Amino acid sequence: MIFRSSSTLLHIFNYPPSTPQSHSVMSNQKDFDLALHTKWFTKEPPSFPLPSMKALGPCTSTWSWTYEQDFSDTTKILICAVLWTDTKAITKVRVTWKRSDPLGTVVAEQKHYPPPPPLSDEDLVKAHNLYGENIALWAEEAVGTTVGDGECWTLIQKALADLADTYRQFGKEPPLLSQGRTHGHPILTLTAPSCPFPDHHCKGAGESAGSVGEMAEGGG
């Protein structure tokens, strides 16, 4: 849901710009068991992210291949990255091996990057002033139509993608695109009781025109 006024919800998000904040390598994150014996890295596409990574929460991933050919063999290099959409933490994995003997030659490296620091109130206000009204207007213009598959989260996903293209055309910083079911910077999370939330739960959370509410679970 996209707000013009306060409403009952589980998660409320405000929008930061798309420019990623700098990450320093995280030293306290334990390396994942990469289960190299399964040779997942040799498959096309590779079986990534691994179950141990998915167990930490909703995530998105990307990967790419490179090759190095010599007279006797081919060295394959796989570079993968996984981003946890609820925290924005990132792990990158680099795997190299010889085509002739994957298990006997495989070498893997991992680097872990912590979540970016929370946005300040000032940053959130700037993001709202830059994007909020246009997000709300986009949603209002879509009233009476079916966007995507009709789910509420595809509405905001489409809104952000369209607005990002428009901002780029005018040489402006586009908003951060949806990361799975996470749509910006979380400013409030509530756990639903057996009866509806009273309005005061959302007051003071910072929600305003263009803020997004994501219902993680719902029931009749």
Short mmCIF file of C-alpha atoms in Angstrom, two decimals:
data_model
loop_
_atom_site.label_atom_id
_atom_site.label_comp_id
_atom_site.label_asym_id
_atom_site.label_seq_id
_atom_site.Cartn_x
_atom_site.Cartn_y
_atom_site.Cartn_z
CA MET A 1 0.00 0.00 0.00
CA ILE A 2 1.13 3.56 -0.72
CA PHE A 3 0.11 6.20 1.77
CA ARG A 4 -1.76 9.43 1.56
CA SER A 5 -2.61 9.01 5.26
CA SER A 6 -1.79 6.69 8.16
CA SER A 7 -3.04 3.11 8.05
CA THR A 8 -2.67 -0.25 9.78
CA LEU A 9 0.25 -2.32 8.50
CA LEU A 10 3.23 -4.44 9.39
CA HIS A 11 6.09 -2.59 7.71
CA ILE A 12 6.37 1.06 6.66
CA PHE A 13 9.15 2.19 4.32
CA ASN A 14 10.45 5.56 3.20
CA TYR A 15 12.61 5.93 0.13
CA PRO A 16 16.36 6.61 0.00
CA PRO A 17 18.21 7.44 -3.21
CA SER A 18 19.62 4.60 -5.30
CA THR A 19 23.26 5.48 -4.60
CA PRO A 20 24.53 2.69 -2.32
CA GLN A 21 26.15 3.68 0.93
CA SER A 22 29.74 2.54 1.35
CA HIS A 23 30.27 -0.88 2.89
CA SER A 24 33.29 -1.94 4.91
CA VAL A 25 34.20 -5.60 5.06
CA MET A 26 32.46 -7.24 8.03
CA SER A 27 34.93 -9.13 10.20
CA ASN A 28 32.52 -10.77 12.68
CA GLN A 29 30.38 -12.66 10.14
CA LYS A 30 31.30 -16.35 10.07
CA ASP A 31 31.99 -17.87 6.66
CA PHE A 32 29.20 -19.98 5.22
CA ASP A 33 29.58 -23.69 4.56
CA LEU A 34 29.80 -23.52 0.78
CA ALA A 35 29.20 -27.26 0.33
CA LEU A 36 31.77 -27.37 -2.47
CA HIS A 37 31.59 -31.18 -2.56
CA THR A 38 28.20 -30.84 -4.29
CA LYS A 39 29.83 -29.02 -7.23
CA TRP A 40 26.99 -26.49 -7.31
CA PHE A 41 29.40 -23.96 -8.78
CA THR A 42 29.82 -26.01 -11.96
CA LYS A 43 26.14 -25.88 -12.88
CA GLU A 44 24.75 -23.37 -15.36
CA PRO A 45 23.20 -21.45 -13.75
CA PRO A 46 24.93 -22.14 -10.43
CA SER A 47 22.79 -23.24 -7.48
CA PHE A 48 23.14 -19.93 -5.63
CA PRO A 49 22.36 -18.62 -3.06
CA LEU A 50 22.98 -21.68 -0.93
CA PRO A 51 20.40 -23.02 1.57
CA SER A 52 22.52 -21.79 4.49
CA MET A 53 22.26 -18.27 3.06
CA LYS A 54 18.54 -18.47 2.36
CA ALA A 55 18.02 -19.57 5.97
CA LEU A 56 19.06 -16.09 7.15
CA GLY A 57 16.07 -14.42 5.50
CA PRO A 58 14.73 -13.17 2.16
CA CYS A 59 17.51 -12.42 -0.29
CA THR A 60 18.39 -11.68 -3.89
CA SER A 61 21.52 -12.74 -5.75
CA THR A 62 23.60 -12.27 -8.86
CA TRP A 63 26.52 -14.13 -10.47
CA SER A 64 28.93 -14.00 -13.41
CA TRP A 65 31.47 -16.31 -15.08
CA THR A 66 34.94 -15.70 -16.47
CA TYR A 67 37.43 -18.09 -18.08
CA GLU A 68 41.20 -18.31 -18.33
CA GLN A 69 42.52 -20.64 -21.03
CA ASP A 70 46.04 -22.05 -21.15
CA PHE A 71 47.66 -24.84 -23.20
CA SER A 72 46.65 -27.68 -20.88
CA ASP A 73 43.38 -26.68 -19.18
CA THR A 74 40.73 -24.03 -18.56
CA THR A 75 40.39 -22.18 -15.27
CA LYS A 76 36.82 -21.14 -14.52
CA ILE A 77 36.00 -18.28 -12.15
CA LEU A 78 32.57 -17.78 -10.63
CA ILE A 79 31.75 -14.58 -8.77
CA CYS A 80 28.49 -14.50 -6.79
CA ALA A 81 26.85 -12.01 -4.47
CA VAL A 82 23.85 -12.33 -2.18
CA LEU A 83 21.98 -9.40 -0.62
CA TRP A 84 19.58 -9.90 2.29
CA THR A 85 16.69 -7.62 1.47
CA ASP A 86 15.61 -6.94 5.05
CA THR A 87 19.02 -5.77 6.29
CA LYS A 88 20.95 -4.95 3.06
CA ALA A 89 23.89 -7.05 4.31
CA ILE A 90 25.93 -8.56 1.47
CA THR A 91 28.17 -11.60 1.05
CA LYS A 92 30.37 -12.06 -2.01
CA VAL A 93 31.82 -15.42 -3.02
CA ARG A 94 34.60 -16.10 -5.54
CA VAL A 95 35.15 -19.69 -6.67
CA THR A 96 37.93 -20.86 -9.03
CA TRP A 97 38.62 -24.36 -10.36
CA LYS A 98 40.13 -26.27 -13.27
CA ARG A 99 37.65 -27.67 -15.76
CA SER A 100 39.46 -31.03 -15.79
CA ASP A 101 39.27 -31.55 -12.00
CA PRO A 102 36.71 -29.31 -10.25
CA LEU A 103 36.83 -30.92 -6.80
CA GLY A 104 40.58 -31.38 -6.77
CA THR A 105 41.38 -27.78 -7.69
CA VAL A 106 38.52 -25.68 -6.31
CA VAL A 107 39.39 -22.64 -4.19
CA ALA A 108 36.73 -20.37 -2.64
CA GLU A 109 36.86 -16.98 -0.94
CA GLN A 110 34.13 -15.13 0.96
CA LYS A 111 33.76 -11.48 1.92
CA HIS A 112 30.97 -10.17 4.14
CA TYR A 113 29.65 -6.62 4.18
CA PRO A 114 27.44 -5.30 7.00
CA PRO A 115 24.14 -3.49 6.56
CA PRO A 116 24.48 0.21 5.75
CA PRO A 117 23.95 2.56 8.69
CA PRO A 118 20.37 3.77 9.30
CA LEU A 119 19.39 6.93 7.48
CA SER A 120 19.15 10.03 9.64
CA ASP A 121 15.88 11.92 10.04
CA GLU A 122 17.35 14.61 7.80
CA ASP A 123 18.13 12.07 5.06
CA LEU A 124 14.62 10.62 5.28
CA VAL A 125 13.06 14.08 4.95
CA LYS A 126 15.23 14.78 1.89
CA ALA A 127 14.21 11.47 0.32
CA HIS A 128 10.55 12.18 1.01
CA ASN A 129 10.79 15.64 -0.54
CA LEU A 130 12.47 14.18 -3.61
CA TYR A 131 10.32 11.09 -4.19
CA GLY A 132 7.30 10.89 -1.90
CA GLU A 133 4.79 13.04 -3.77
CA ASN A 134 5.62 11.48 -7.14
CA ILE A 135 5.24 7.95 -5.74
CA ALA A 136 1.82 8.86 -4.32
CA LEU A 137 0.75 10.48 -7.61
CA TRP A 138 1.88 7.43 -9.60
CA ALA A 139 -0.28 5.20 -7.39
CA GLU A 140 -3.30 7.50 -7.66
CA GLU A 141 -3.06 7.49 -11.46
CA ALA A 142 -3.07 3.67 -11.38
CA VAL A 143 -6.38 3.50 -9.46
CA GLY A 144 -8.85 1.32 -11.36
CA THR A 145 -6.16 -0.58 -13.27
CA THR A 146 -4.33 -3.84 -12.64
CA VAL A 147 -0.59 -3.37 -12.18
CA GLY A 148 1.59 -6.43 -12.69
CA ASP A 149 -0.07 -9.49 -11.17
CA GLY A 150 -2.38 -7.38 -9.02
CA GLU A 151 -0.43 -7.89 -5.81
CA CYS A 152 0.25 -4.79 -3.74
CA TRP A 153 4.02 -5.31 -3.72
CA THR A 154 4.18 -5.38 -7.53
CA LEU A 155 2.42 -2.00 -7.55
CA ILE A 156 5.25 -0.28 -5.70
CA GLN A 157 7.87 -2.31 -7.59
CA LYS A 158 6.46 -0.99 -10.88
CA ALA A 159 6.06 2.53 -9.49
CA LEU A 160 9.70 2.71 -8.44
CA ALA A 161 10.98 1.25 -11.71
CA ASP A 162 8.96 3.74 -13.79
CA LEU A 163 9.92 6.70 -11.62
CA ALA A 164 13.59 5.67 -11.66
CA ASP A 165 13.55 5.79 -15.48
CA THR A 166 11.92 9.24 -15.40
CA TYR A 167 14.40 10.61 -12.87
CA ARG A 168 17.33 9.36 -14.97
CA GLN A 169 15.90 10.99 -18.10
CA PHE A 170 15.99 14.32 -16.27
CA GLY A 171 19.48 13.72 -14.90
CA LYS A 172 18.31 13.25 -11.31
CA GLU A 173 19.17 10.58 -8.74
CA PRO A 174 16.58 7.77 -9.04
CA PRO A 175 15.01 6.09 -6.00
CA LEU A 176 16.27 2.77 -4.72
CA LEU A 177 14.44 -0.06 -6.49
CA SER A 178 12.57 -2.76 -4.59
CA GLN A 179 14.74 -5.51 -3.16
CA GLY A 180 12.40 -8.48 -3.03
CA ARG A 181 9.62 -7.47 -0.64
CA THR A 182 11.67 -4.63 0.87
CA HIS A 183 10.83 -1.25 -0.61
CA GLY A 184 13.19 1.34 0.78
CA HIS A 185 14.23 2.25 4.31
CA PRO A 186 12.15 0.62 7.11
CA ILE A 187 10.83 3.19 9.60
CA LEU A 188 8.32 1.04 11.50
CA THR A 189 7.59 -2.65 12.02
CA LEU A 190 4.52 -3.90 13.89
CA THR A 191 3.33 -7.38 14.82
CA ALA A 192 -0.40 -7.77 14.27
CA PRO A 193 -2.55 -8.46 17.34
CA SER A 194 -5.85 -10.29 17.16
CA CYS A 195 -7.69 -7.00 16.58
CA PRO A 196 -6.86 -4.04 14.31
CA PHE A 197 -4.13 -1.63 15.34
CA PRO A 198 -5.38 1.60 16.87
CA ASP A 199 -4.32 4.62 14.85
CA HIS A 200 -1.83 5.82 17.45
CA HIS A 201 0.53 2.92 16.64
CA CYS A 202 1.43 4.54 13.31
CA LYS A 203 1.46 8.15 14.45
CA GLY A 204 4.96 9.49 14.84
CA ALA A 205 6.50 6.75 12.69
CA GLY A 206 7.37 9.29 10.01
CA GLU A 207 4.98 7.97 7.37
CA SER A 208 3.85 10.55 4.83
CA ALA A 209 2.68 10.82 1.24
CA GLY A 210 4.58 8.21 -0.76
CA SER A 211 5.45 5.99 2.20
CA VAL A 212 4.83 2.30 1.55
CA GLY A 213 3.13 -0.27 3.76
CA GLU A 214 3.99 -3.94 3.25
CA MET A 215 1.77 -6.59 4.85
CA ALA A 216 4.14 -9.49 5.50
CA GLU A 217 1.26 -11.80 6.39
CA GLY A 218 -2.49 -11.43 6.42
CA GLY A 219 -5.54 -13.42 7.25
CA GLY A 220 -9.28 -13.21 6.88
#
